[in-house]
PDB file of C-alpha atoms in Angstrom:
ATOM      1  CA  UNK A  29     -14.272 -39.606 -69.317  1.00  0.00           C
ATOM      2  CA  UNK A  30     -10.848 -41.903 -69.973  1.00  0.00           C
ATOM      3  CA  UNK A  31      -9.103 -38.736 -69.435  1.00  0.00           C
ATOM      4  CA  UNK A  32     -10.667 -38.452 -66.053  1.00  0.00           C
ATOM      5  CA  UNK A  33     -10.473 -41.589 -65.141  1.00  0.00           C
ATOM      6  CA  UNK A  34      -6.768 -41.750 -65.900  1.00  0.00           C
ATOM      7  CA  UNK A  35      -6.010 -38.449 -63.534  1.00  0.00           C
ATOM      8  CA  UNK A  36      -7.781 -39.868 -61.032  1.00  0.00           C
ATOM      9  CA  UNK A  37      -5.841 -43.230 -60.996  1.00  0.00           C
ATOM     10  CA  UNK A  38      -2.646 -40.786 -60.826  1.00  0.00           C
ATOM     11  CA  UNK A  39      -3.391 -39.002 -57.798  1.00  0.00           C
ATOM     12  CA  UNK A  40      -4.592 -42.704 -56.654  1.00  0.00           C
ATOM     13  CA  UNK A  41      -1.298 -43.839 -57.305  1.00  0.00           C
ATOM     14  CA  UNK A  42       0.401 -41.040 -55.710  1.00  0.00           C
ATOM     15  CA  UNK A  43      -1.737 -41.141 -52.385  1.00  0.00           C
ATOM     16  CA  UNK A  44      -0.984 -45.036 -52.063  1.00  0.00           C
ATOM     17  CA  UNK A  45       2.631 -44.308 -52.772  1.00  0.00           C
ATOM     18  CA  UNK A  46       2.776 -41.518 -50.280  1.00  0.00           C
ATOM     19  CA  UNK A  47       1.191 -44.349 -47.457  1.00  0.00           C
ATOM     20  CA  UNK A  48       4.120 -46.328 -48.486  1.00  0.00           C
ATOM     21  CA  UNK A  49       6.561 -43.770 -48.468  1.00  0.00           C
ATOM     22  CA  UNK A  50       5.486 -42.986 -44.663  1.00  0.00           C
ATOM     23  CA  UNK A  51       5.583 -46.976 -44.001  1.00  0.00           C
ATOM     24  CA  UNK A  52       8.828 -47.420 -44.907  1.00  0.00           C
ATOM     25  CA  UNK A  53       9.893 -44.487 -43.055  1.00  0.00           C
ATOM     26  CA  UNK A  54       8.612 -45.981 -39.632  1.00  0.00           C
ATOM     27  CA  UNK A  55       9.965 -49.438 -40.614  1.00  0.00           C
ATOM     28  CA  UNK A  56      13.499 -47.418 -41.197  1.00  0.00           C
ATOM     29  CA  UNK A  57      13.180 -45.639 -38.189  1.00  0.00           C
ATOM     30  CA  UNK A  58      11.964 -48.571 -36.164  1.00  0.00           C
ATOM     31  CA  UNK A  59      14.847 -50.760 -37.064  1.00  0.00           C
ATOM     32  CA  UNK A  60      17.446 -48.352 -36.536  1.00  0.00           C
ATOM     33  CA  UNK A  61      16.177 -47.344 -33.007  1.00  0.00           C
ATOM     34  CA  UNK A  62      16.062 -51.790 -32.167  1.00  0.00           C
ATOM     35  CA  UNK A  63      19.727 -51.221 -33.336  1.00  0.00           C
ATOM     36  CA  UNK A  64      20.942 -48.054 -31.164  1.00  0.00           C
ATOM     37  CA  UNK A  65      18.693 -48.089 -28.486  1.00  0.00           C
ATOM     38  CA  UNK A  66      20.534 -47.894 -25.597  1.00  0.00           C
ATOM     39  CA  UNK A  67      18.551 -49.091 -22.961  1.00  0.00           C
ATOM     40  CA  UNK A  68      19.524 -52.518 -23.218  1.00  0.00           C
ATOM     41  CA  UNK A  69      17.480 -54.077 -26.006  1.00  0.00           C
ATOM     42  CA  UNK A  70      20.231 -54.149 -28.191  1.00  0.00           C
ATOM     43  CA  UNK A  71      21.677 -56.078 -26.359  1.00  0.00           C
ATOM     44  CA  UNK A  72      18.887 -58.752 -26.828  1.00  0.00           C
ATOM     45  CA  UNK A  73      19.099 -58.442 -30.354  1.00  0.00           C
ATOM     46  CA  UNK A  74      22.966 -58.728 -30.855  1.00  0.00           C
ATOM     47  CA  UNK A  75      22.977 -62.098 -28.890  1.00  0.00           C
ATOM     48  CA  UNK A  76      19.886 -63.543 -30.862  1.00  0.00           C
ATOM     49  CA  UNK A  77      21.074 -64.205 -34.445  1.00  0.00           C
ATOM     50  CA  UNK A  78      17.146 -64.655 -35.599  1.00  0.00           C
ATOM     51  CA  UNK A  79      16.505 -61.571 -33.693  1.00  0.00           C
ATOM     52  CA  UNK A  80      19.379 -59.610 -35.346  1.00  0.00           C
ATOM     53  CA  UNK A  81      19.127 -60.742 -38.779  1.00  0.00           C
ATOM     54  CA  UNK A  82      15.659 -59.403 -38.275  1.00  0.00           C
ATOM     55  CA  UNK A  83      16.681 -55.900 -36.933  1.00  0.00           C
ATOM     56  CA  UNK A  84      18.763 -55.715 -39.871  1.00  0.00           C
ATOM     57  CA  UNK A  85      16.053 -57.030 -42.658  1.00  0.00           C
ATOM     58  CA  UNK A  86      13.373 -54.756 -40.985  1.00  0.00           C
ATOM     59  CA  UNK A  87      16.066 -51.632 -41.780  1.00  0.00           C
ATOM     60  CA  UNK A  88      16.093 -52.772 -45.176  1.00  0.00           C
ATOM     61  CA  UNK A  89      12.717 -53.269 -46.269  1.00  0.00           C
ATOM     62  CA  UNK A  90      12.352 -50.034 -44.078  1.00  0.00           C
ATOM     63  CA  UNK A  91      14.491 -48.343 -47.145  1.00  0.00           C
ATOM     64  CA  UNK A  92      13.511 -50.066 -49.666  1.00  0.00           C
ATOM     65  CA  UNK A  93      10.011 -48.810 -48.941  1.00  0.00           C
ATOM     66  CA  UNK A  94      10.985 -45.281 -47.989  1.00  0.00           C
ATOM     67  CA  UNK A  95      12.664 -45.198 -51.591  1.00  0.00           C
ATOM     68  CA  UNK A  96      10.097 -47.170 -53.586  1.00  0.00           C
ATOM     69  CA  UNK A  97       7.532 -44.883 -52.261  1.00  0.00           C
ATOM     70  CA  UNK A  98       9.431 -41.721 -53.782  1.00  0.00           C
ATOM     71  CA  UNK A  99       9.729 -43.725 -57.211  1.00  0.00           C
ATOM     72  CA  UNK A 100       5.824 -44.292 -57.247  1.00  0.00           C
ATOM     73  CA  UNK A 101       4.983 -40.511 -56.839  1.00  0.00           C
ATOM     74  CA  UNK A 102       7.304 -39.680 -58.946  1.00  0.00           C
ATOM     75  CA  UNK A 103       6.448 -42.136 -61.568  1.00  0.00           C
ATOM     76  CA  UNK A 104       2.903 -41.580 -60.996  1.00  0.00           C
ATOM     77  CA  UNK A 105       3.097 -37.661 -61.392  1.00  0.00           C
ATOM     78  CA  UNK A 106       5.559 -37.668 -64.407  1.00  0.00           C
ATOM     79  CA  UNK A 107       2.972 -40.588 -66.300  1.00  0.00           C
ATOM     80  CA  UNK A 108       6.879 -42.234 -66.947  1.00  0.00           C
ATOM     81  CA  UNK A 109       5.735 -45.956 -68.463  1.00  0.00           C
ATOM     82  CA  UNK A 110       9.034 -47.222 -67.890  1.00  0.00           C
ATOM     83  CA  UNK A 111       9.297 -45.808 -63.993  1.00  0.00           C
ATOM     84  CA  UNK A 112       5.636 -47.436 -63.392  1.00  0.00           C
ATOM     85  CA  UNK A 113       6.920 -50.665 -64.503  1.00  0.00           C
ATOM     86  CA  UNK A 114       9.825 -50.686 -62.391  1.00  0.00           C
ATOM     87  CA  UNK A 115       7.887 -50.052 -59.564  1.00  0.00           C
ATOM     88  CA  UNK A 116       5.365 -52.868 -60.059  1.00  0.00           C
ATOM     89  CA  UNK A 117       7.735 -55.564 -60.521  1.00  0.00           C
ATOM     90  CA  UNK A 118      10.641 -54.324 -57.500  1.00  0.00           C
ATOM     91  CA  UNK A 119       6.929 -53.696 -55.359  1.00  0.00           C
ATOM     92  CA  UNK A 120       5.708 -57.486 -56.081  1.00  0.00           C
ATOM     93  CA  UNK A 121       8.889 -58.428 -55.248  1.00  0.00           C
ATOM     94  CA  UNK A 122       8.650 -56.726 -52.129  1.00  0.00           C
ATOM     95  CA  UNK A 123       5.191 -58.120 -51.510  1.00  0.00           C
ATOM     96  CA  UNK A 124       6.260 -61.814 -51.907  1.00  0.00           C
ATOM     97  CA  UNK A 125       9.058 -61.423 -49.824  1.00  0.00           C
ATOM     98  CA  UNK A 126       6.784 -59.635 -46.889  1.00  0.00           C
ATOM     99  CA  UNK A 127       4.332 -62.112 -47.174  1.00  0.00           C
ATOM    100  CA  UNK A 128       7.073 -65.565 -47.030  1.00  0.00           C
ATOM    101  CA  UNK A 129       8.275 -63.948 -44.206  1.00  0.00           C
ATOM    102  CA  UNK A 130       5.201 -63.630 -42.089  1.00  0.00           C
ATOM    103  CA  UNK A 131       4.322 -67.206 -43.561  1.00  0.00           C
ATOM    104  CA  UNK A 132       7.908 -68.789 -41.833  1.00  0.00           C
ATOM    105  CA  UNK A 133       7.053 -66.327 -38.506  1.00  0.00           C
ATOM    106  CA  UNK A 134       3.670 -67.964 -38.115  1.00  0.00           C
ATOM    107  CA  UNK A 135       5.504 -71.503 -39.036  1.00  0.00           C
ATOM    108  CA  UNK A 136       8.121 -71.359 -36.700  1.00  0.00           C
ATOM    109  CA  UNK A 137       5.745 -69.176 -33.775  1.00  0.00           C
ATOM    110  CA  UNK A 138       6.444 -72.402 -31.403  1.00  0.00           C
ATOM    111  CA  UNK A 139      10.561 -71.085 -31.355  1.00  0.00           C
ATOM    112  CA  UNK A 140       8.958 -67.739 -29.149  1.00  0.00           C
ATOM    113  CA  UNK A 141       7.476 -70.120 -26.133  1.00  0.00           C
ATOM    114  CA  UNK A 142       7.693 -70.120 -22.950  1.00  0.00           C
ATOM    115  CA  UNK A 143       8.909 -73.697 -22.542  1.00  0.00           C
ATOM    116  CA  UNK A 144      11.767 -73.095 -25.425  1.00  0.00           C
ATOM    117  CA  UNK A 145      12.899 -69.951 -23.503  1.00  0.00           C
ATOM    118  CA  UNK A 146      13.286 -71.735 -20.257  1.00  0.00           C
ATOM    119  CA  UNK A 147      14.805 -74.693 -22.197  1.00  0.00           C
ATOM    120  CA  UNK A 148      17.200 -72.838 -23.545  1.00  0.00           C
ATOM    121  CA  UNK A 149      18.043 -70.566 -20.181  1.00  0.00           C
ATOM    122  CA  UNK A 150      18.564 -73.815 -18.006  1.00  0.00           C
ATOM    123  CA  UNK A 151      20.859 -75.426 -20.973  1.00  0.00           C
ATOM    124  CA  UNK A 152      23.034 -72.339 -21.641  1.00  0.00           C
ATOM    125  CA  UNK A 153      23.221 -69.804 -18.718  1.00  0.00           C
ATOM    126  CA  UNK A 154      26.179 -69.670 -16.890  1.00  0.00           C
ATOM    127  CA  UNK A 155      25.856 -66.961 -14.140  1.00  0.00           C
ATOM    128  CA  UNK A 156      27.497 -63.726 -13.970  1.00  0.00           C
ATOM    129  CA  UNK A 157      29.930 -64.833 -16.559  1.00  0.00           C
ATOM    130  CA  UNK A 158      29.769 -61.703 -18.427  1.00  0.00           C
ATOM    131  CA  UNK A 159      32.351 -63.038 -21.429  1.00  0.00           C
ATOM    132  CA  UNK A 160      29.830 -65.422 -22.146  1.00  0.00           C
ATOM    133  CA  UNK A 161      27.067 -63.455 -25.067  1.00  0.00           C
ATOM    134  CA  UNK A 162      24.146 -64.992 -23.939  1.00  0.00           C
ATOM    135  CA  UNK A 163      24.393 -65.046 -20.104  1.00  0.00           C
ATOM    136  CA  UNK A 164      25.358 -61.519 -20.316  1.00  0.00           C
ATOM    137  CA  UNK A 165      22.144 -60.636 -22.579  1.00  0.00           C
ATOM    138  CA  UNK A 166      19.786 -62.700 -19.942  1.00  0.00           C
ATOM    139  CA  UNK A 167      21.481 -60.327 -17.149  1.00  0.00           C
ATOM    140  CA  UNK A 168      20.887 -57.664 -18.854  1.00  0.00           C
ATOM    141  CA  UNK A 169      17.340 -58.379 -19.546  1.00  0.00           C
ATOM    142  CA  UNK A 170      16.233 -59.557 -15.772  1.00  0.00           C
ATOM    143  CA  UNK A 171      17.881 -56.066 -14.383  1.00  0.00           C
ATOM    144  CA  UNK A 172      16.207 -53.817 -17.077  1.00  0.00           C
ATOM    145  CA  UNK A 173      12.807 -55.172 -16.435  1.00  0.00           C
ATOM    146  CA  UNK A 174      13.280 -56.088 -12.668  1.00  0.00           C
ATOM    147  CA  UNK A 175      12.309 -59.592 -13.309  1.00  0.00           C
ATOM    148  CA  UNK A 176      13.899 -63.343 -12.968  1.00  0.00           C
ATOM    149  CA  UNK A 177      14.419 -66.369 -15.388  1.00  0.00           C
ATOM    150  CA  UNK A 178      11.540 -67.050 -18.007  1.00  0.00           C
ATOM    151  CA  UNK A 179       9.121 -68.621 -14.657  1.00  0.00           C
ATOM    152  CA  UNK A 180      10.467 -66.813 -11.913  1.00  0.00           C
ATOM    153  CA  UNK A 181      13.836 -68.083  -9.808  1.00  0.00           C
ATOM    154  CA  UNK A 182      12.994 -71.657  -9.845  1.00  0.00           C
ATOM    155  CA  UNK A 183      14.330 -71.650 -13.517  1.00  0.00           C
ATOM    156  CA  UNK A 184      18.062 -71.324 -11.656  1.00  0.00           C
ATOM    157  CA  UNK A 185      17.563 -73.940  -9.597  1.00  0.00           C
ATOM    158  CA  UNK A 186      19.411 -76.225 -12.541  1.00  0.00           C
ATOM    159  CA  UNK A 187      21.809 -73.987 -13.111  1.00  0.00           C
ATOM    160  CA  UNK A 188      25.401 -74.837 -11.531  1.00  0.00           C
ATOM    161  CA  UNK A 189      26.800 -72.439  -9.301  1.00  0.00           C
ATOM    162  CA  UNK A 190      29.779 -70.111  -9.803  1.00  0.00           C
ATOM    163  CA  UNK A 191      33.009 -71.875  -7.907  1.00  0.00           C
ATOM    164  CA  UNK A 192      33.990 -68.728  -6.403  1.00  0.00           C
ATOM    165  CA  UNK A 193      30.757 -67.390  -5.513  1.00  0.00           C
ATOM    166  CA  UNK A 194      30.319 -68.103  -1.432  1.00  0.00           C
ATOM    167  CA  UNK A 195      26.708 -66.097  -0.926  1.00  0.00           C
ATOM    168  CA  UNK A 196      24.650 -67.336  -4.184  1.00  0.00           C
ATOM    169  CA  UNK A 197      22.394 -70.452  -3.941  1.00  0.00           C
ATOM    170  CA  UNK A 198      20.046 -70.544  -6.116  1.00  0.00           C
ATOM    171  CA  UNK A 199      18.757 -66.838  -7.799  1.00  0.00           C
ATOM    172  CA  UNK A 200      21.861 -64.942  -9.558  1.00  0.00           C
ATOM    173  CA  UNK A 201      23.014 -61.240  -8.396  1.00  0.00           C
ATOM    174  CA  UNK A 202      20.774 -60.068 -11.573  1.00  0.00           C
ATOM    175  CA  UNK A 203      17.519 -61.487  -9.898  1.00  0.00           C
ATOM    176  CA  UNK A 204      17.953 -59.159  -7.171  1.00  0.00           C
ATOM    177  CA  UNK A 205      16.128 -55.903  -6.124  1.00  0.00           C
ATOM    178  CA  UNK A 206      17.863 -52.681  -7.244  1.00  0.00           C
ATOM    179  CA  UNK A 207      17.203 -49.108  -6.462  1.00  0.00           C
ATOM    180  CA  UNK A 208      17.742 -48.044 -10.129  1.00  0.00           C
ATOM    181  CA  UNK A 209      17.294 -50.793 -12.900  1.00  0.00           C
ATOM    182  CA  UNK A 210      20.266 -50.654 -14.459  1.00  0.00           C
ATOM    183  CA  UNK A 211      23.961 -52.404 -14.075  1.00  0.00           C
ATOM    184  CA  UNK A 212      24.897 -49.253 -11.935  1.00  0.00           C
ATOM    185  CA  UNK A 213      22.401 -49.736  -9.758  1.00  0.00           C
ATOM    186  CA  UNK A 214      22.605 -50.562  -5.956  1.00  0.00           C
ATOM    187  CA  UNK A 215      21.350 -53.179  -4.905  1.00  0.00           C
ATOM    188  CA  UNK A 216      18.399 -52.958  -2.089  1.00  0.00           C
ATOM    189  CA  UNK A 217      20.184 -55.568  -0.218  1.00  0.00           C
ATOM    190  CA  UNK A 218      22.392 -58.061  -2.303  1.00  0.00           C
ATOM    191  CA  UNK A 219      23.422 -60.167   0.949  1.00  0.00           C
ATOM    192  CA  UNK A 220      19.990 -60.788   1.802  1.00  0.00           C
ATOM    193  CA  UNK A 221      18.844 -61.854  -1.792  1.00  0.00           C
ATOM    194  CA  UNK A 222      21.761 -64.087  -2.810  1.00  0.00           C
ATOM    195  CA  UNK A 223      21.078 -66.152   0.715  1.00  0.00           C
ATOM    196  CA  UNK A 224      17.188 -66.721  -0.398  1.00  0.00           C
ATOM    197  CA  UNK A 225      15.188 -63.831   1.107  1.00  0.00           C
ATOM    198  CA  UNK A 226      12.583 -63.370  -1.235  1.00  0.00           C
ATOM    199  CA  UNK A 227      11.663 -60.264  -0.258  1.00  0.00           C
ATOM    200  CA  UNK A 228      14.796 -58.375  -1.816  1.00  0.00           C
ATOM    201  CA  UNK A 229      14.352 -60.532  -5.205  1.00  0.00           C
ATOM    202  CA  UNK A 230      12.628 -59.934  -8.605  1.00  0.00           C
ATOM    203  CA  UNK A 231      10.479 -62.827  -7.884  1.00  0.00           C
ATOM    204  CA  UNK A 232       8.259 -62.354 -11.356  1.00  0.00           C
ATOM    205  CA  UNK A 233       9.015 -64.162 -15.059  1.00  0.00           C
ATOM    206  CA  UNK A 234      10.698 -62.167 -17.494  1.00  0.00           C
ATOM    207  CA  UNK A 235       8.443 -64.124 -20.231  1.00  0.00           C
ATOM    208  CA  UNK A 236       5.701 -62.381 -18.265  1.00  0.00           C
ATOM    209  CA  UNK A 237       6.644 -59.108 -17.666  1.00  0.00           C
ATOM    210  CA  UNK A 238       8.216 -58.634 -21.408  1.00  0.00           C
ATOM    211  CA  UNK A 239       4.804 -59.795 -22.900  1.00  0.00           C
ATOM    212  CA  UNK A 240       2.925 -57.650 -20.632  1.00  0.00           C
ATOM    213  CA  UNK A 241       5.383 -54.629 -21.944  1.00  0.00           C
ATOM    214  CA  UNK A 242       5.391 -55.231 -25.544  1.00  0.00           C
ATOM    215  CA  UNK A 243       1.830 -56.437 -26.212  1.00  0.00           C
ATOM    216  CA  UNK A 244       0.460 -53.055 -27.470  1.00  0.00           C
ATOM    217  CA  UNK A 245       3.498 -52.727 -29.677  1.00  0.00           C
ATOM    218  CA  UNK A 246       3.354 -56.427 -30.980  1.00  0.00           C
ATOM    219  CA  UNK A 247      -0.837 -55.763 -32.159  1.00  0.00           C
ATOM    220  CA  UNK A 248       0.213 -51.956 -33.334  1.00  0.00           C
ATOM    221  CA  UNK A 249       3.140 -54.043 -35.433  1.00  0.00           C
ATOM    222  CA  UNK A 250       1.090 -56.784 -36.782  1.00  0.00           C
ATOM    223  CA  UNK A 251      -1.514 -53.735 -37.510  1.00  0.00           C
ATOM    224  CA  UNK A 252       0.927 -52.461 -39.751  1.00  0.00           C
ATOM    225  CA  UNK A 253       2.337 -54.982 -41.788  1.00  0.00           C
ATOM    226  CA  UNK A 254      -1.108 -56.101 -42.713  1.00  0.00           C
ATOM    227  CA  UNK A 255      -1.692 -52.066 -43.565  1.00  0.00           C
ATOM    228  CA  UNK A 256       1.635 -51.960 -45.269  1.00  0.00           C
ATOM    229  CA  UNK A 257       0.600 -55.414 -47.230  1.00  0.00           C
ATOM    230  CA  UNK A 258      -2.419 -53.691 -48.462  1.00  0.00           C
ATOM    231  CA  UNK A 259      -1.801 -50.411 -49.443  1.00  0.00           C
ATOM    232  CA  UNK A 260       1.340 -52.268 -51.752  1.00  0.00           C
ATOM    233  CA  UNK A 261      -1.072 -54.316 -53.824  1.00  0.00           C
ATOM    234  CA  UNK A 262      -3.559 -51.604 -54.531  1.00  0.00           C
ATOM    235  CA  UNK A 263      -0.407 -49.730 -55.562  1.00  0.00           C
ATOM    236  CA  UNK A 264       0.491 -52.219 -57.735  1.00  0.00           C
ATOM    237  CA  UNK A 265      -3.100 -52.713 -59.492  1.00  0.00           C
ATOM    238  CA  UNK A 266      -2.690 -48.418 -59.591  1.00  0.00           C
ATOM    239  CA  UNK A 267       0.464 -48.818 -61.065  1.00  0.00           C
ATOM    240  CA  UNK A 268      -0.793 -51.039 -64.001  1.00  0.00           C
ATOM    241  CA  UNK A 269      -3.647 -49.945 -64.884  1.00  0.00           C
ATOM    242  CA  UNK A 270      -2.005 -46.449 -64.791  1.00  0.00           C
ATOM    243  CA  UNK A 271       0.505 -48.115 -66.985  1.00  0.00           C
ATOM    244  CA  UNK A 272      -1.811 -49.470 -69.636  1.00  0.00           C
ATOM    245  CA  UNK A 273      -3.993 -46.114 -69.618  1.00  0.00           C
ATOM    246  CA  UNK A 274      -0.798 -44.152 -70.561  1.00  0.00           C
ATOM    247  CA  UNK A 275      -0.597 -43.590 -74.731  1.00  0.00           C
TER     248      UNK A 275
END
């Protein structure tokens, strides 16, 4: 019966392991796609240190995983005492460091609102300076998903103008209506929009239309990491009772 119990703990061990294996290949492939992707969301990331230190960790713990979940199944096939020990105490590392981090997300959740973003936008925006990171990464942004400011183009209304700029008022060139969304775009009429004519502007919130696009993806994430979370500590509770059942 101990024997039994033991070789079913092992194949326990190496079906949670193989979950983890999988999870930390999505979490590697995630974060290097957030990295490359070309389509302009690196450029979000780059100009957002919190936002690229987190690309970066993400592509870590991504390997980390990918590698610890090899170890497991290994360890866990093999019966290696020393392997299984390894793996419990770099996996509760793991664990503690997952769960701090979603701890200081949920702490510091106020830093994602809409009334920081628009804070921020009015104090640091300057235009269509393009040498400047973070102007460059907001114009970016409102042509990619055809949308203006955090609010809408009222956000601008702050903003100083350009000295050499004759047409813009208030919206910037990257508020306005292009027949592709991209920088190579035309525009639909660029006269038209810089002189107020609503009708040729991106006239929605980019806090809006970005929640609106990610949503699924931010519930499928948060989905995971709580999956991830669990399937580590019933590995670890695996791994040492599959530790203390080895003579």
């Amino acid at each position: 019966m101990e024997g039994d119990c033991l070789s079913c703990m092992k194949y326990l061990m190496f079906l949670f392991n193989f979950f983890i294996f999988l999870g930390g290949a999505c979490l590697l492939g995630l974060g290097i796609w957030v990295i490359v992707d070309p389509t302009g969301f690196r450029e979000i990331v780059a100009a957002n240190p919190l936002l690229f230190t987190g690309a970066y960790i993400m592509l870590a713990m991504g390997a980390m995983l990918f590698l610890l979940g090899f170890l497991g199944c290994c360890g866990a096939i093999r019966e290696n005492k020393c392997l299984l020990l390894f793996f419990f105490m770099f996996i509760l590392l793991i664990f503690l460091a997952e769960l701090s981090a979603a701890i200081l997300a949920f702490i510091f959740r106020e830093n994602l609102t809409r009334e920081f973003f628009t804070k921020e936008l009015k104090k640091h925006y300057l235009r269509n300076n393009d040498t400047d990171v973070f102007s460059s990464t907001w114009n970016s942004v409102m042509i990619t998903f055809a949308c203006c400011g955090v609010n809408g183009p009222e956000d601008f209304e702050a903003v100083p103008h350009l000295p050499y700029s004759s047409l813009e008022k208030t919206t910037p060139e990257a508020c306005c209506q292009r027949e592709l969304q991209s920088r190579e775009g035309m525009f639909v009429n660029r006269e038209a929009c810089l002189t107020g004519v609503e009708r040729f502007q991106n006239r929605q919130g980019c806090y809006t239309v970005i929640l609106n696009s990610f949503e699924t993806y931010v519930y499928l994430a948060g989905a995971l990491a709580i999956g991830v979370l669990a399937i580590e500590l019933f590995a670890m509770i695996f791994a040492m009772c599959l530790f203390r059942g080895i003579q």
